C-alpha cells in the first residue's frame, strides 16, 4: 500500500539536530531536550531496562564488542 500525499508534506520539516553534549542527532528542536542523554538536564537519562542493551553488544565469550569510534 502506498503512502498518501498528506504524509509526504511532513518529511521536509526537521525535528532533531545534533546534541551539543553527546553529539547524536537526538536533540528535539520543539521540546529542546535530547532523547539520548536528556540534555539540558543535569543528570543523564538512565533506566533499568537499559542494562539489557549492554548484553546485546557482548560476543559469545561475554567480552564487549568494540564498535567503531568516529569521535577521533
MMTF fields as JSON, N, C-alpha, C and O atoms, coordinates in Angstrom:
{
  "mmtfVersion": "1.0.0",
  "mmtfProducer": "UNKNOWN",
  "numBonds": 287,
  "numAtoms": 288,
  "numGroups": 72,
  "numChains": 1,
  "numModels": 1,
  "chainsPerModel": [1],
  "groupsPerChain": [72],
  "chainIdList": ["A"],
  "bondAtomList": [4, 2, 8, 6, 12, 10, 16, 14, 20, 18, 24, 22, 28, 26, 32, 30, 36, 34, 40, 38, 44, 42, 48, 46, 52, 50, 56, 54, 60, 58, 64, 62, 68, 66, 72, 70, 76, 74, 80, 78, 84, 82, 88, 86, 92, 90, 96, 94, 100, 98, 104, 102, 108, 106, 112, 110, 116, 114, 120, 118, 124, 122, 128, 126, 132, 130, 136, 134, 140, 138, 144, 142, 148, 146, 152, 150, 156, 154, 160, 158, 164, 162, 168, 166, 172, 170, 176, 174, 180, 178, 184, 182, 188, 186, 192, 190, 196, 194, 200, 198, 204, 202, 208, 206, 212, 210, 216, 214, 220, 218, 224, 222, 228, 226, 232, 230, 236, 234, 240, 238, 244, 242, 248, 246, 252, 250, 256, 254, 260, 258, 264, 262, 268, 266, 272, 270, 276, 274, 280, 278, 284, 282],
  "bondOrderList": [1, 1, 1, 1, 1, 1, 1, 1, 1, 1, 1, 1, 1, 1, 1, 1, 1, 1, 1, 1, 1, 1, 1, 1, 1, 1, 1, 1, 1, 1, 1, 1, 1, 1, 1, 1, 1, 1, 1, 1, 1, 1, 1, 1, 1, 1, 1, 1, 1, 1, 1, 1, 1, 1, 1, 1, 1, 1, 1, 1, 1, 1, 1, 1, 1, 1, 1, 1, 1, 1, 1],
  "groupList": [{"groupName": "UNK", "atomNameList": ["N", "CA", "C", "O"], "elementList": ["N", "C", "C", "O"], "formalChargeList": [0, 0, 0, 0], "bondAtomList": [1, 0, 2, 1, 3, 2], "bondOrderList": [1, 1, 2], "singleLetterCode": "X", "chemCompType": "L-PEPTIDE LINKING"}],
  "groupTypeList": [0, 0, 0, 0, 0, 0, 0, 0, 0, 0, 0, 0, 0, 0, 0, 0, 0, 0, 0, 0, 0, 0, 0, 0, 0, 0, 0, 0, 0, 0, 0, 0, 0, 0, 0, 0, 0, 0, 0, 0, 0, 0, 0, 0, 0, 0, 0, 0, 0, 0, 0, 0, 0, 0, 0, 0, 0, 0, 0, 0, 0, 0, 0, 0, 0, 0, 0, 0, 0, 0, 0, 0],
  "groupIdList": [1, 2, 3, 4, 5, 6, 7, 8, 9, 10, 11, 12, 13, 14, 15, 16, 17, 18, 19, 20, 21, 22, 23, 24, 25, 26, 27, 28, 29, 30, 31, 32, 33, 34, 35, 36, 37, 38, 39, 40, 41, 42, 43, 44, 45, 46, 47, 48, 49, 50, 51, 52, 53, 54, 55, 56, 57, 58, 59, 60, 61, 62, 63, 64, 65, 66, 67, 68, 69, 70, 71, 72],
  "secStructList": [7, 7, 7, 7, 2, 2, 2, 2, 4, 4, 4, 1, 1, 7, 7, 3, 3, 7, 7, 6, 6, 6, 7, 1, 1, 7, 3, 3, 6, 6, 6, 6, 3, 3, 6, 6, 6, 7, 6, 6, 1, 1, 1, 7, 7, 7, 7, 4, 4, 4, 2, 2, 2, 2, 2, 2, 6, 5, 7, 6, 6, 1, 7, 5, 7, 7, 7, 7, 7, 7, 7, 7],
  "xCoordList": [0.83, 0.0, 0.886, 1.87, 0.541, 1.344, 0.911, -0.218, 1.838, 1.517, 0.687, 0.77, -0.094, -0.924, -0.124, 0.965, -0.662, 0.041, 0.153, 1.084, -0.754, -0.685, 0.501, 0.994, 0.963, 2.1, 3.424, 4.417, 3.472, 4.723, 5.104, 6.284, 4.149, 4.457, 5.162, 5.741, 5.136, 5.757, 7.233, 7.901, 7.763, 9.153, 10.115, 11.322, 9.622, 10.526, 10.902, 11.85, 10.193, 10.483, 11.483, 11.372, 12.463, 13.467, 13.01, 12.693, 12.977, 12.575, 13.772, 13.713, 14.854, 16.02, 17.261, 17.355, 18.212, 19.519, 20.564, 20.218, 21.835, 22.904, 22.898, 22.758, 23.052, 23.107, 24.523, 25.493, 24.643, 25.974, 26.653, 27.865, 25.917, 26.527, 27.014, 28.17, 26.129, 26.506, 26.863, 27.507, 26.469, 26.835, 25.925, 26.148, 24.904, 23.997, 22.841, 22.556, 22.191, 21.09, 19.807, 18.885, 19.751, 18.614, 18.052, 17.155, 18.561, 18.081, 16.825, 16.881, 15.684, 14.398, 14.275, 14.425, 14.0, 14.001, 12.813, 12.974, 11.643, 10.48, 10.46, 10.057, 10.893, 10.938, 12.17, 12.178, 13.216, 14.5, 15.131, 15.711, 15.025, 15.671, 16.291, 15.841, 17.322, 17.975, 17.305, 17.095, 16.973, 16.328, 17.292, 16.867, 18.588, 19.562, 20.099, 20.135, 20.518, 21.116, 20.355, 20.832, 19.187, 18.298, 18.919, 18.594, 19.807, 20.315, 19.147, 18.361, 18.946, 19.808, 19.691, 20.148, 19.097, 19.035, 20.44, 21.321, 20.639, 21.965, 22.306, 23.464, 21.289, 21.54, 21.316, 20.444, 22.102, 21.982, 20.734, 20.365, 20.097, 18.901, 19.296, 20.153, 18.675, 19.048, 17.848, 17.145, 17.622, 16.555, 17.136, 18.179, 16.467, 16.954, 16.862, 17.616, 15.949, 15.825, 16.984, 17.137, 17.81, 18.933, 20.064, 20.978, 20.037, 21.069, 20.997, 22.012, 19.801, 19.67, 20.317, 20.667, 20.486, 21.134, 22.623, 23.227, 23.219, 24.634, 24.885, 25.937, 23.95, 24.093, 24.038, 24.669, 23.306, 23.198, 24.511, 24.742, 25.384, 26.645, 27.799, 28.954, 27.504, 28.539, 28.65, 27.643, 29.864, 30.036, 29.818, 29.599, 29.868, 29.562, 30.452, 30.033, 31.664, 32.536, 32.29, 33.04, 31.242, 30.81, 31.814, 31.85, 32.635, 33.518, 32.845, 32.135, 33.047, 32.392, 32.936, 34.139, 32.047, 32.437, 32.743, 31.918, 33.921, 34.321, 33.731, 34.156, 32.749, 32.146, 33.062, 33.874, 32.93, 33.797, 33.546, 32.397, 34.616, 34.516, 34.839, 35.95, 33.888, 34.083, 34.451, 34.535, 34.668, 34.945, 36.397, 36.725, 37.276, 38.693, 38.898, 40.028],
  "yCoordList": [-1.169, 0.0, 1.247, 1.311, 2.219, 3.419, 4.486, 4.489, 5.387, 6.475, 7.531, 7.681, 8.242, 9.285, 10.582, 10.697, 11.533, 12.799, 13.617, 14.409, 13.445, 14.24, 13.836, 14.651, 12.608, 12.177, 12.649, 12.704, 12.994, 13.433, 14.844, 15.193, 15.654, 17.014, 17.087, 18.124, 16.02, 16.025, 15.664, 15.682, 15.335, 14.913, 16.085, 15.9, 17.277, 18.396, 19.144, 19.928, 18.928, 19.635, 18.848, 17.629, 19.551, 18.896, 18.934, 19.999, 17.787, 17.717, 17.572, 18.025, 16.955, 16.719, 17.351, 17.502, 17.716, 18.171, 17.569, 16.857, 17.848, 17.274, 17.877, 19.088, 17.015, 17.451, 17.922, 17.302, 19.014, 19.539, 18.751, 18.877, 17.945, 17.142, 15.795, 15.428, 15.052, 13.695, 13.6, 12.631, 14.568, 14.555, 13.732, 13.664, 13.103, 12.302, 13.178, 14.232, 12.72, 13.501, 13.158, 12.579, 13.516, 13.181, 14.4, 14.263, 15.597, 16.81, 17.28, 17.694, 17.219, 17.606, 19.125, 19.734, 19.731, 21.185, 21.817, 22.857, 21.227, 21.823, 21.555, 22.421, 20.362, 20.046, 20.633, 20.825, 20.92, 21.422, 20.461, 20.891, 19.173, 18.164, 17.101, 16.867, 16.468, 15.373, 14.063, 13.814, 13.237, 11.969, 10.903, 9.875, 11.121, 10.111, 10.355, 9.434, 11.594, 11.883, 12.933, 13.358, 13.363, 14.295, 15.663, 16.322, 16.106, 17.472, 18.422, 18.146, 19.48, 20.241, 19.852, 20.606, 18.709, 18.275, 17.964, 17.589, 18.119, 17.892, 16.412, 16.029, 15.574, 14.139, 13.446, 13.832, 12.434, 11.667, 10.797, 10.273, 10.648, 9.817, 8.356, 7.871, 7.639, 6.251, 5.503, 5.998, 4.315, 3.449, 2.066, 1.712, 1.28, -0.056, -1.007, -1.976, -0.74, -1.625, -1.437, -2.235, -0.398, -0.168, -1.159, -1.242, -1.91, -2.905, -4.039, -4.664, -4.306, -5.371, -4.988, -5.867, -3.692, -3.257, -3.576, -3.899, -3.486, -3.809, -5.279, -5.624, -6.147, -7.576, -7.856, -8.803, -7.06, -7.274, -7.003, -7.555, -6.164, -5.826, -6.671, -6.252, -7.85, -8.765, -9.922, -10.393, -10.378, -11.552, -12.808, -12.684, -14.006, -15.217, -15.441, -16.119, -14.894, -15.052, -13.97, -13.858, -13.17, -12.13, -10.987, -10.303, -10.769, -9.615, -8.526, -8.842, -7.255, -6.204, -6.145, -6.274, -5.953, -5.782, -4.311, -3.454, -4.012, -2.626, -2.129, -2.528, -1.255, -0.66, 0.432, 0.984, 0.737, 1.722, 3.093, 3.514, 3.786, 5.078, 6.165, 6.202, 7.051, 8.105, 9.437, 10.448, 9.459, 10.722, 11.163, 12.294, 10.313, 10.685, 11.66, 12.074],
  "zCoordList": [0.0, 0.0, 0.0, 0.736, -0.811, -0.943, 0.055, 0.546, 0.336, 1.254, 0.533, -0.686, 1.29, 0.695, 0.59, 1.153, -0.118, -0.33, 0.956, 1.096, 1.873, 3.103, 3.974, 4.755, 3.855, 4.667, 4.086, 4.811, 2.795, 2.179, 2.612, 2.58, 3.012, 3.426, 4.759, 5.084, 5.55, 6.868, 6.815, 7.85, 5.64, 5.541, 5.411, 5.572, 5.127, 4.879, 6.15, 6.132, 7.249, 8.493, 9.322, 9.45, 9.888, 10.719, 12.173, 12.703, 12.805, 14.204, 15.131, 16.275, 14.674, 15.518, 14.894, 13.676, 15.758, 15.306, 16.236, 17.179, 15.979, 16.783, 18.186, 18.361, 19.164, 20.559, 20.866, 20.43, 21.613, 21.912, 23.027, 23.201, 23.788, 24.849, 24.334, 24.542, 23.658, 23.251, 21.772, 21.369, 20.953, 19.547, 18.664, 17.455, 19.226, 18.413, 17.929, 18.498, 16.876, 16.303, 17.043, 16.469, 18.318, 19.164, 19.877, 20.709, 19.57, 20.225, 19.517, 18.358, 20.211, 19.633, 19.679, 20.737, 18.527, 18.447, 19.165, 19.803, 19.082, 19.731, 21.233, 22.009, 21.652, 23.082, 23.761, 24.977, 22.978, 23.481, 24.471, 25.468, 24.209, 25.042, 24.149, 23.027, 24.664, 23.952, 24.358, 25.545, 23.39, 23.677, 24.134, 24.661, 23.946, 24.338, 25.748, 26.563, 26.041, 27.344, 28.143, 29.195, 27.675, 28.379, 28.611, 29.599, 27.722, 27.797, 27.59, 26.683, 28.304, 29.212, 30.685, 31.544, 31.004, 32.398, 32.911, 32.138, 34.198, 34.765, 34.817, 34.651, 35.05, 35.16, 33.831, 33.052, 33.585, 32.354, 32.39, 33.441, 31.259, 31.156, 31.305, 30.567, 32.26, 32.519, 33.072, 33.953, 32.551, 33.026, 33.296, 32.746, 34.142, 34.465, 33.28, 33.203, 32.36, 31.199, 30.229, 29.304, 30.413, 29.509, 29.751, 28.93, 30.843, 31.094, 30.079, 29.772, 29.557, 28.569, 27.251, 26.463, 26.99, 25.759, 25.815, 24.792, 27.007, 27.144, 26.848, 26.309, 27.185, 26.935, 25.439, 24.97, 24.691, 23.254, 22.541, 21.465, 23.109, 22.476, 23.011, 22.936, 23.547, 24.005, 23.027, 22.497, 22.79, 21.942, 22.788, 23.993, 22.211, 22.987, 24.208, 25.147, 24.224, 25.392, 26.431, 27.401, 26.237, 27.169, 27.286, 28.309, 26.245, 26.214, 25.386, 24.432, 25.721, 24.947, 23.523, 23.296, 22.591, 21.199, 21.005, 21.324, 20.485, 20.292, 18.989, 17.905, 19.108, 17.932, 17.402, 18.144, 16.134, 15.515, 16.137, 16.275, 16.509, 17.17, 16.157, 15.629, 15.875, 14.897, 15.538, 14.842, 16.839, 17.514, 17.356, 17.715, 16.831, 16.679, 15.551, 15.29]
}
